[in-house]
């Protein structure tokens, strides 16, 4: 009896036409049965946004002789919800999101549509991984990282993630031979020193563009930033129980009920 | 010498005209100097979205003799970033977000624009609290909870939150006399059993509305859901280091580098 192939849901936040998701699909096709449900347009920095006050459309864009691909008018999280609850006939064995054009390491995980899609799959009890390459270029080269993407996906299928955990995987922009290996890390404590670029419309009204500089003051060698800066692929286990359990005892000393 | 009054930034995700933020402003005015920077339209369920591919506008909407209020074209997180980096002359002592019309307990924290604004303030090193009332009605009655909002804000200013922690405060829909007290809790492990309401446009094209039922199978009496169901105000400390530290050891047993 032949083992059933794993069912793999592929999504992203750069949109269904992005080269990054094309690379991810090509790897996943070598592992299992693939279904793609991804945004019809770029949805970067959407965080965990969902569409509650608007309608959602799905279009099947693949031909009958190829893998099933659906483009969706919503956010990355909407895509996962629609895929799992409307499109797929059974729960997928794995959900992969990306490959993002650009980093989702350290605090970027909070803003990332790529990771929010993976987190949403995790909430729905599905093994999930977000992949990101440290190269914002639309023509970024995903070839050097394909073997690692496959390795991490296969290990996830084989070992299974602990309940309530998904993976945030970031790849340095290096040649395959330059990559030193894969490191399990913690999220570096970094932030953006925000600046806004203030301009004026042709009619004299002020407006702003978000700008700013990434600042990492976390010198730990167990962080994703350290791994990436030193030639490693970073794998951070991400949880969606946001409770700061360690601080409950301290808060209980406050005089909230006096 | 008189102590300086605390500087308090008020924001929300229901928009600057919502009754919930009006209630919050009225409480904060009794504590400190208030500046309001909030979305010009409802931004519910925006998660931690930020505006990277579009311009941002700010309008000062208050008269000169009242507290400073700015409406912003962006998301709740954009509002905090703009307030801290463009509008305010010094870092605020406290950022409060809400009062949300509807629950942000348990897994709702992930989707919540209210909480994302508070989290963003936390990332920027500001004491921050998100407040939500379990009543979606635009005409919800915020009077019964005002004294508790003030208490929690004052305790936060007096005690200071641990670094990397913000508060997620939810209020049951009860009369003031029916509220049993304030409980520090953990986030219940709950989820949405998603369903989509499938309809057709007048032109025969399928579309979907997000629907679904909140499911809480977590029976712990230390959860926010338990507290709210039993007449308590829930206070959950929320962190933005998403690393599942407890799972790093397990992941290190995987054969990622063989």
Coordinates of C-alpha atoms in Angstrom, one line a residue:
Chain A
X1 CA 0.0 0.0 0.0
X2 CA 1.5 3.4 -1.0
X3 CA 1.5 6.1 1.7
X4 CA -0.7 9.0 0.8
X5 CA 1.1 12.1 -0.3
X6 CA 0.9 15.0 2.2
X7 CA -1.5 17.8 1.3
X8 CA 0.3 21.1 1.3
X9 CA -1.4 24.5 1.3
X10 CA 0.8 27.3 -0.1
X11 CA 0.2 31.0 0.5
X12 CA 2.1 34.3 0.8
X13 CA 1.7 38.0 1.2
X14 CA 3.5 39.3 -1.9
X15 CA 0.6 38.1 -4.1
X16 CA 0.1 34.9 -6.1
X17 CA 2.2 36.2 -9.0
X18 CA 5.4 36.8 -6.9
X19 CA 8.5 34.8 -7.8
X20 CA 8.9 33.8 -4.2
X21 CA 5.6 31.8 -4.1
X22 CA 6.5 30.3 -7.5
X23 CA 9.8 29.0 -6.0
X24 CA 7.9 27.7 -2.9
X25 CA 5.4 25.9 -5.1
X26 CA 8.1 24.3 -7.1
X27 CA 9.7 22.8 -4.0
X28 CA 6.4 21.7 -2.4
X29 CA 5.4 19.9 -5.7
X30 CA 8.4 17.5 -5.0
X31 CA 7.0 16.7 -1.6
X32 CA 3.2 16.4 -1.8
X33 CA -0.1 17.4 -3.4
X34 CA -0.1 21.2 -3.6
X35 CA -3.0 23.7 -3.4
X36 CA -2.3 27.4 -3.7
X37 CA -4.6 30.0 -2.2
X38 CA -2.9 33.4 -2.2
X39 CA -3.7 37.1 -2.3
X40 CA -4.5 38.6 -5.8
X41 CA -2.3 41.6 -5.0
X42 CA 0.6 42.4 -2.6
X43 CA -0.4 42.4 1.1
X44 CA 2.9 43.2 2.8
X45 CA 2.9 44.4 6.4
X46 CA -0.8 43.5 6.8
X47 CA -0.1 41.8 10.1
X48 CA -2.9 39.5 11.2
X49 CA -5.5 41.6 9.5
X50 CA -8.8 39.9 8.5
X51 CA -11.6 41.1 6.3
X52 CA -14.7 41.6 8.5
X53 CA -16.4 44.6 6.9
X54 CA -16.0 43.6 3.3
X55 CA -16.7 40.8 0.9
X56 CA -14.2 38.2 -0.3
X57 CA -13.8 36.8 -3.8
X58 CA -11.9 33.7 -4.9
X59 CA -10.9 33.0 -8.5
X60 CA -9.6 29.6 -9.6
X61 CA -6.7 30.7 -11.9
X62 CA -5.1 27.4 -12.8
X63 CA -5.9 25.3 -15.8
X64 CA -7.3 21.8 -15.2
X65 CA -4.1 20.0 -16.0
X66 CA -2.0 21.8 -13.4
X67 CA -2.1 22.2 -9.6
X68 CA -5.0 24.0 -8.2
X69 CA -4.4 27.7 -7.7
X70 CA -6.8 30.2 -6.3
X71 CA -6.4 33.9 -6.0
X72 CA -8.2 35.7 -3.2
X73 CA -9.2 39.3 -2.8
X74 CA -8.4 39.3 1.0
X75 CA -5.5 39.3 3.3
X76 CA -3.0 36.4 3.8
X77 CA -5.0 35.4 6.9
X78 CA -8.3 35.4 4.9
X79 CA -6.6 33.1 2.3
X80 CA -5.8 30.5 5.0
X81 CA -9.3 30.7 6.5
X82 CA -10.9 30.4 3.1
X83 CA -8.6 27.6 2.0
X84 CA -9.2 25.5 5.1
X85 CA -12.9 26.1 5.5
X86 CA -14.2 26.5 1.9
X87 CA -11.7 25.2 -0.7
X88 CA -9.9 22.2 0.8
X89 CA -11.8 18.9 1.3
X90 CA -9.6 17.9 4.2
X91 CA -7.2 19.6 6.7
X92 CA -3.8 20.1 5.0
X93 CA -0.8 18.3 6.5
X94 CA 1.3 21.4 6.1
X95 CA 0.8 25.1 5.4
X96 CA 3.8 27.0 4.0
X97 CA 3.8 30.8 3.5
X98 CA 6.3 32.8 1.3
X99 CA 8.9 32.8 0.2
X100 CA 8.7 36.4 1.3
X101 CA 10.8 38.9 -0.6
X102 CA 12.5 40.5 2.4
X103 CA 13.2 39.7 6.0
X104 CA 10.7 38.6 8.7
X105 CA 13.2 38.2 11.4
X106 CA 13.1 39.5 14.9
X107 CA 10.3 42.2 15.4
X108 CA 9.3 42.0 11.8
X109 CA 7.4 38.9 12.7
X110 CA 4.7 41.2 14.3
X111 CA 4.1 43.1 11.1
X112 CA 4.4 40.3 8.6
X113 CA 1.6 39.0 6.5
X114 CA 3.7 36.0 5.6
X115 CA 4.0 35.0 9.2
X116 CA 0.4 35.8 10.1
X117 CA -0.7 33.3 7.4
X118 CA 1.4 30.7 9.1
X119 CA 0.2 31.7 12.5
X120 CA -3.4 31.4 11.4
X121 CA -2.8 27.9 10.1
X122 CA -1.2 27.1 13.5
X123 CA -4.3 28.4 15.3
X124 CA -6.4 26.0 13.1
X125 CA -4.2 23.1 14.2
X126 CA -2.1 22.8 11.1
X127 CA 1.7 22.4 10.9
X128 CA 2.9 25.7 9.5
X129 CA 6.1 27.5 8.3
X130 CA 6.7 31.0 7.1
X131 CA 9.8 31.3 4.8
X132 CA 11.5 34.7 4.0
X133 CA 14.6 35.6 2.1
X134 CA 16.6 38.7 3.1
X135 CA 16.3 40.2 -0.4
X136 CA 13.5 42.7 -1.2
X137 CA 14.2 42.5 -4.9
X138 CA 11.3 41.2 -7.1
X139 CA 14.0 39.3 -9.0
X140 CA 15.6 37.9 -5.9
X141 CA 17.3 34.5 -6.5
X142 CA 15.5 31.8 -4.7
X143 CA 17.5 28.9 -6.2
X144 CA 20.3 28.8 -3.5
X145 CA 17.7 28.2 -0.7
X146 CA 15.4 25.6 -2.3
X147 CA 17.2 22.6 -0.9
X148 CA 17.0 24.1 2.6
X149 CA 13.3 24.9 2.2
X150 CA 12.7 21.2 1.3
X151 CA 14.8 20.0 4.2
X152 CA 12.9 22.1 6.8
X153 CA 9.5 21.1 5.3
X154 CA 10.3 17.4 5.4
X155 CA 11.6 17.6 9.0
X156 CA 8.5 19.4 10.0
X157 CA 6.3 16.7 8.4
X158 CA 8.4 14.0 10.0
X159 CA 8.8 15.4 13.5
X160 CA 5.7 17.5 14.0
X161 CA 5.8 20.8 15.8
X162 CA 4.8 21.1 19.4
X163 CA 1.1 22.3 19.8
X164 CA 0.7 26.0 19.5
X165 CA 4.0 26.5 17.6
X166 CA 4.8 27.5 14.0
X167 CA 8.2 28.2 12.4
X168 CA 9.6 31.5 11.3
X169 CA 12.4 30.7 8.8
X170 CA 14.7 33.4 7.4
X171 CA 17.4 32.9 4.8
X172 CA 20.5 35.1 4.4
X173 CA 21.1 36.4 0.9
X174 CA 24.1 34.1 0.1
X175 CA 25.1 31.5 -2.4
X176 CA 24.2 27.9 -1.5
X177 CA 27.8 27.1 -0.8
X178 CA 28.2 30.1 1.5
X179 CA 25.3 29.1 3.8
X180 CA 26.8 27.6 7.0
X181 CA 23.7 25.7 8.2
X182 CA 20.4 26.0 10.0
X183 CA 20.1 27.4 13.5
X184 CA 17.2 27.2 15.9
X185 CA 17.0 30.7 17.4
X186 CA 15.1 33.1 19.6
X187 CA 13.6 36.3 18.2
X188 CA 16.1 39.2 18.7
X189 CA 14.9 42.1 20.7
X190 CA 15.1 44.7 17.9
X191 CA 12.9 47.6 16.9
X192 CA 12.5 50.3 14.3
X193 CA 13.8 53.8 15.0
X194 CA 10.9 55.3 13.1
X195 CA 11.1 58.3 11.0
X196 CA 8.5 59.7 8.7
X197 CA 9.3 61.4 5.4
X198 CA 7.1 64.5 5.4
X199 CA 6.0 65.8 2.0
X200 CA 3.4 68.1 0.5
X201 CA 0.7 67.3 -2.1
X202 CA 0.6 69.5 -5.2
X203 CA -2.2 71.3 -3.2
X204 CA 0.0 72.1 -0.2
X205 CA -1.3 69.5 2.2
X206 CA 1.2 67.7 4.3
X207 CA 1.5 63.9 4.1
X208 CA 3.8 61.2 5.4
X209 CA 5.7 58.1 4.2
X210 CA 6.7 55.6 6.8
X211 CA 10.5 55.3 6.9
X212 CA 13.0 54.5 9.6
X213 CA 16.0 52.3 10.6
X214 CA 16.1 48.8 12.0
X215 CA 17.9 48.9 15.3
X216 CA 19.2 45.7 17.0
X217 CA 20.7 46.2 20.4
X218 CA 20.4 42.5 21.3
X219 CA 23.9 41.1 21.1
X220 CA 22.8 37.5 22.0
X221 CA 24.4 34.8 19.8
X222 CA 21.2 32.7 20.1
X223 CA 19.1 35.2 18.1
X224 CA 17.9 35.1 14.6
X225 CA 19.7 38.3 13.8
X226 CA 23.0 36.9 14.9
X227 CA 22.4 33.7 12.9
X228 CA 21.6 35.6 9.7
X229 CA 24.5 38.0 10.1
X230 CA 26.8 35.0 10.5
X231 CA 25.7 33.0 7.4
X232 CA 23.1 30.7 9.0
X233 CA 19.5 30.1 8.2
X234 CA 17.4 31.1 11.3
X235 CA 14.5 29.0 12.5
X236 CA 12.4 30.6 15.3
X237 CA 9.6 28.7 16.9
X238 CA 6.7 31.2 17.2
X239 CA 3.7 30.9 19.5
X240 CA 0.3 32.6 19.5
X241 CA -0.3 32.4 23.2
X242 CA 0.8 35.9 23.8
X243 CA 0.5 35.7 27.6
X244 CA 3.6 37.0 29.4
X245 CA 3.3 34.1 31.9
X246 CA 6.5 35.2 33.8
X247 CA 4.9 38.5 34.7
X248 CA 1.6 37.3 36.2
X249 CA 3.1 36.9 39.7
X250 CA 4.4 40.5 39.6
X251 CA 1.0 41.9 38.4
X252 CA -0.7 40.1 41.3
X253 CA 1.2 42.3 43.7
X254 CA -0.5 45.4 42.2
X255 CA -3.4 46.9 44.2
X256 CA -6.0 46.4 41.5
X257 CA -8.8 45.4 43.9
X258 CA -8.3 47.8 46.8
Chain B
X1 CA 7.2 72.0 43.3
X2 CA 4.2 70.4 41.6
X3 CA 4.7 67.0 40.0
X4 CA 4.3 67.1 36.3
X5 CA 1.1 65.5 35.0
X6 CA 1.6 62.3 33.0
X7 CA 1.4 62.6 29.3
X8 CA -1.2 60.1 27.9
X9 CA -1.6 59.1 24.3
X10 CA -5.1 57.8 23.5
X11 CA -5.9 55.8 20.4
X12 CA -8.3 53.0 19.2
X13 CA -9.4 51.0 16.2
X14 CA -13.1 51.9 16.0
X15 CA -12.2 55.4 14.8
X16 CA -11.8 58.7 16.5
X17 CA -15.6 59.3 16.6
X18 CA -16.5 56.1 18.4
X19 CA -18.2 56.4 21.8
X20 CA -15.6 54.0 23.3
X21 CA -12.7 56.4 22.7
X22 CA -14.8 59.3 24.0
X23 CA -15.3 57.4 27.3
X24 CA -11.6 56.6 27.5
X25 CA -10.6 60.3 26.8
X26 CA -13.0 61.4 29.6
X27 CA -11.3 59.1 32.1
X28 CA -7.7 60.0 31.0
X29 CA -8.4 63.7 31.3
X30 CA -8.8 63.2 35.1
X31 CA -5.3 61.6 35.2
X32 CA -3.0 63.6 32.9
X33 CA -2.4 65.6 29.8
X34 CA -4.1 63.9 27.0
X35 CA -3.3 63.7 23.3
X36 CA -5.6 61.8 20.9
X37 CA -4.3 60.3 17.6
X38 CA -6.8 57.8 16.2
X39 CA -7.9 56.4 12.9
X40 CA -10.3 58.6 10.8
X41 CA -12.5 55.5 10.1
X42 CA -13.1 52.1 11.8
X43 CA -10.1 49.8 11.5
X44 CA -11.3 46.7 13.3
X45 CA -9.5 43.4 12.8
X46 CA -6.6 45.2 11.2
X47 CA -4.1 43.2 13.4
X48 CA -0.6 44.7 13.4
X49 CA -1.0 46.1 9.9
X50 CA 1.1 49.2 8.9
X51 CA 0.9 51.4 5.9
X52 CA 4.1 50.9 3.8
X53 CA 2.8 51.3 0.3
X54 CA 0.6 54.3 0.7
X55 CA 0.7 57.8 2.1
X56 CA -0.5 58.9 5.5
X57 CA -2.5 62.0 6.3
X58 CA -3.0 63.6 9.7
X59 CA -5.7 66.2 10.5
X60 CA -5.8 68.2 13.7
X61 CA -9.5 68.1 14.5
X62 CA -9.7 69.8 17.9
X63 CA -10.3 73.4 18.6
X64 CA -7.5 75.4 20.3
X65 CA -9.2 75.5 23.7
X66 CA -9.7 71.7 24.0
X67 CA -7.3 68.7 24.2
X68 CA -5.3 68.0 21.1
X69 CA -7.0 65.5 18.8
X70 CA -5.6 64.2 15.5
X71 CA -7.3 61.9 13.0
X72 CA -5.1 59.8 10.9
X73 CA -5.7 58.0 7.6
X74 CA -3.8 54.9 8.6
X75 CA -4.1 51.9 10.9
X76 CA -4.0 51.9 14.7
X77 CA -0.3 51.0 14.6
X78 CA 0.3 53.9 12.1
X79 CA -1.4 56.2 14.6
X80 CA 1.0 55.2 17.4
X81 CA 4.0 55.5 15.2
X82 CA 3.0 58.9 13.9
X83 CA 2.0 60.2 17.4
X84 CA 5.3 59.1 19.0
X85 CA 7.6 60.1 16.1
X86 CA 5.9 63.2 14.6
X87 CA 3.3 64.7 16.8
X88 CA 4.4 64.4 20.4
X89 CA 7.3 66.4 21.7
X90 CA 8.2 63.8 24.3
X91 CA 7.6 60.1 24.9
X92 CA 4.2 59.6 26.5
X93 CA 4.1 58.1 30.0
X94 CA 1.2 55.9 29.0
X95 CA -0.6 54.8 25.8
X96 CA -4.2 53.6 26.2
X97 CA -6.2 52.1 23.3
X98 CA -9.9 51.6 23.1
X99 CA -12.3 51.3 24.7
X100 CA -13.1 48.8 22.0
X101 CA -16.7 48.0 21.2
X102 CA -16.4 44.2 21.6
X103 CA -14.2 41.6 23.1
X104 CA -10.4 41.3 22.6
X105 CA -10.1 38.4 25.0
X106 CA -8.2 35.1 24.3
X107 CA -7.3 34.5 20.6
X108 CA -9.0 37.8 19.6
X109 CA -5.8 39.6 20.8
X110 CA -4.1 38.4 17.6
X111 CA -6.7 40.0 15.2
X112 CA -7.3 43.1 17.3
X113 CA -6.3 46.6 16.1
X114 CA -6.9 47.9 19.6
X115 CA -4.3 45.6 21.0
X116 CA -1.9 46.1 18.2
X117 CA -1.8 49.8 18.9
X118 CA -1.0 49.0 22.6
X119 CA 1.7 46.4 21.5
X120 CA 3.2 49.0 19.1
X121 CA 3.5 51.4 22.0
X122 CA 5.1 48.6 24.1
X123 CA 7.7 48.0 21.3
X124 CA 8.5 51.7 21.5
X125 CA 9.1 51.4 25.2
X126 CA 5.9 53.0 26.4
X127 CA 3.6 51.7 29.2
X128 CA 0.5 50.6 27.3
X129 CA -3.0 49.2 27.9
X130 CA -5.7 48.0 25.5
X131 CA -9.3 48.3 26.9
X132 CA -12.3 46.4 25.5
X133 CA -15.9 46.0 26.5
X134 CA -17.8 42.9 25.7
X135 CA -20.5 44.8 23.9
X136 CA -20.3 45.4 20.1
X137 CA -23.1 47.9 20.2
X138 CA -22.2 51.4 19.0
X139 CA -24.3 52.7 21.9
X140 CA -22.7 50.4 24.4
X141 CA -22.7 51.8 28.0
X142 CA -19.2 52.6 29.1
X143 CA -20.2 54.4 32.4
X144 CA -20.1 51.2 34.6
X145 CA -16.5 50.5 33.8
X146 CA -15.0 54.0 34.0
X147 CA -13.8 53.7 37.6
X148 CA -12.0 50.5 36.8
X149 CA -10.4 52.0 33.7
X150 CA -9.0 54.7 35.9
X151 CA -7.8 52.3 38.6
X152 CA -5.9 50.1 36.1
X153 CA -4.3 53.1 34.4
X154 CA -3.2 54.6 37.8
X155 CA -1.8 51.3 39.0
X156 CA 0.1 50.9 35.7
X157 CA 1.6 54.4 36.1
X158 CA 2.5 53.7 39.7
X159 CA 3.9 50.2 39.4
X160 CA 5.3 50.2 35.8
X161 CA 4.9 47.1 33.6
X162 CA 7.8 44.6 33.2
X163 CA 9.8 45.4 30.0
X164 CA 8.3 43.9 26.9
X165 CA 4.8 43.6 28.4
X166 CA 1.5 45.4 27.8
X167 CA -1.9 44.8 29.2
X168 CA -5.0 43.4 27.5
X169 CA -8.0 44.4 29.7
X170 CA -11.5 43.2 28.9
X171 CA -14.7 44.1 30.7
X172 CA -17.8 42.0 31.1
X173 CA -21.1 43.7 30.0
X174 CA -22.4 44.2 33.6
X175 CA -23.6 46.9 35.9
X176 CA -20.9 48.4 38.0
X177 CA -22.3 46.8 41.2
X178 CA -22.3 43.4 39.5
X179 CA -18.6 43.4 38.6
X180 CA -16.8 41.2 41.1
X181 CA -13.3 42.6 40.7
X182 CA -10.2 42.5 38.6
X183 CA -8.3 39.3 37.8
X184 CA -4.9 38.9 36.3
X185 CA -5.3 36.0 33.8
X186 CA -3.7 34.0 31.0
X187 CA -5.1 34.1 27.4
X188 CA -7.5 31.2 27.1
X189 CA -6.7 28.7 24.3
X190 CA -9.7 29.4 22.1
X191 CA -10.3 29.7 18.4
X192 CA -12.9 30.4 15.8
X193 CA -14.8 27.5 14.1
X194 CA -14.8 29.5 10.9
X195 CA -17.6 29.4 8.4
X196 CA -18.1 31.5 5.4
X197 CA -21.4 32.8 4.3
X198 CA -21.4 32.2 0.5
X199 CA -23.6 34.5 -1.6
X200 CA -23.9 35.6 -5.2
X201 CA -23.5 39.1 -6.7
X202 CA -26.4 40.3 -8.9
X203 CA -24.2 39.1 -11.8
X204 CA -24.0 35.6 -10.6
X205 CA -20.4 35.6 -9.2
X206 CA -19.8 33.9 -5.8
X207 CA -18.5 35.9 -2.9
X208 CA -18.0 35.3 0.8
X209 CA -18.5 36.9 4.2
X210 CA -16.4 35.8 7.1
X211 CA -18.6 34.2 9.7
X212 CA -18.0 31.6 12.4
X213 CA -18.4 30.7 16.0
X214 CA -16.0 31.3 18.9
X215 CA -15.0 28.0 20.5
X216 CA -13.3 27.9 23.9
X217 CA -12.4 24.4 25.0
X218 CA -10.0 25.7 27.7
X219 CA -11.6 25.0 31.0
X220 CA -8.8 26.7 33.1
X221 CA -10.1 29.0 35.9
X222 CA -7.0 31.2 35.4
X223 CA -8.1 32.3 31.9
X224 CA -9.5 35.5 30.7
X225 CA -12.6 33.7 29.3
X226 CA -13.3 32.2 32.8
X227 CA -12.9 35.6 34.5
X228 CA -15.2 37.3 32.1
X229 CA -17.9 34.6 32.3
X230 CA -17.8 34.8 36.0
X231 CA -18.2 38.6 36.4
X232 CA -14.6 39.7 36.6
X233 CA -12.5 42.1 34.6
X234 CA -9.7 40.2 32.9
X235 CA -6.2 41.6 32.7
X236 CA -3.8 39.6 30.6
X237 CA -0.1 40.6 30.3
X238 CA 0.8 40.4 26.6
X239 CA 4.3 40.1 25.2
X240 CA 5.7 40.7 21.7
X241 CA 8.6 38.3 22.0
X242 CA 6.7 35.6 20.2
X243 CA 9.5 33.0 20.6
X244 CA 8.2 29.7 21.9
X245 CA 11.3 29.4 24.2
X246 CA 10.0 26.1 25.7
X247 CA 10.2 24.4 22.3
X248 CA 13.8 25.3 21.3
X249 CA 15.3 22.3 22.9
X250 CA 12.9 20.0 21.1
X251 CA 13.6 21.6 17.7
X252 CA 17.3 21.1 18.3
X253 CA 16.7 17.3 18.2
X254 CA 15.5 17.6 14.6
X255 CA 18.0 16.6 11.9
X256 CA 18.1 20.0 10.2
X257 CA 21.8 19.9 9.4
X258 CA 22.4 16.3 8.4

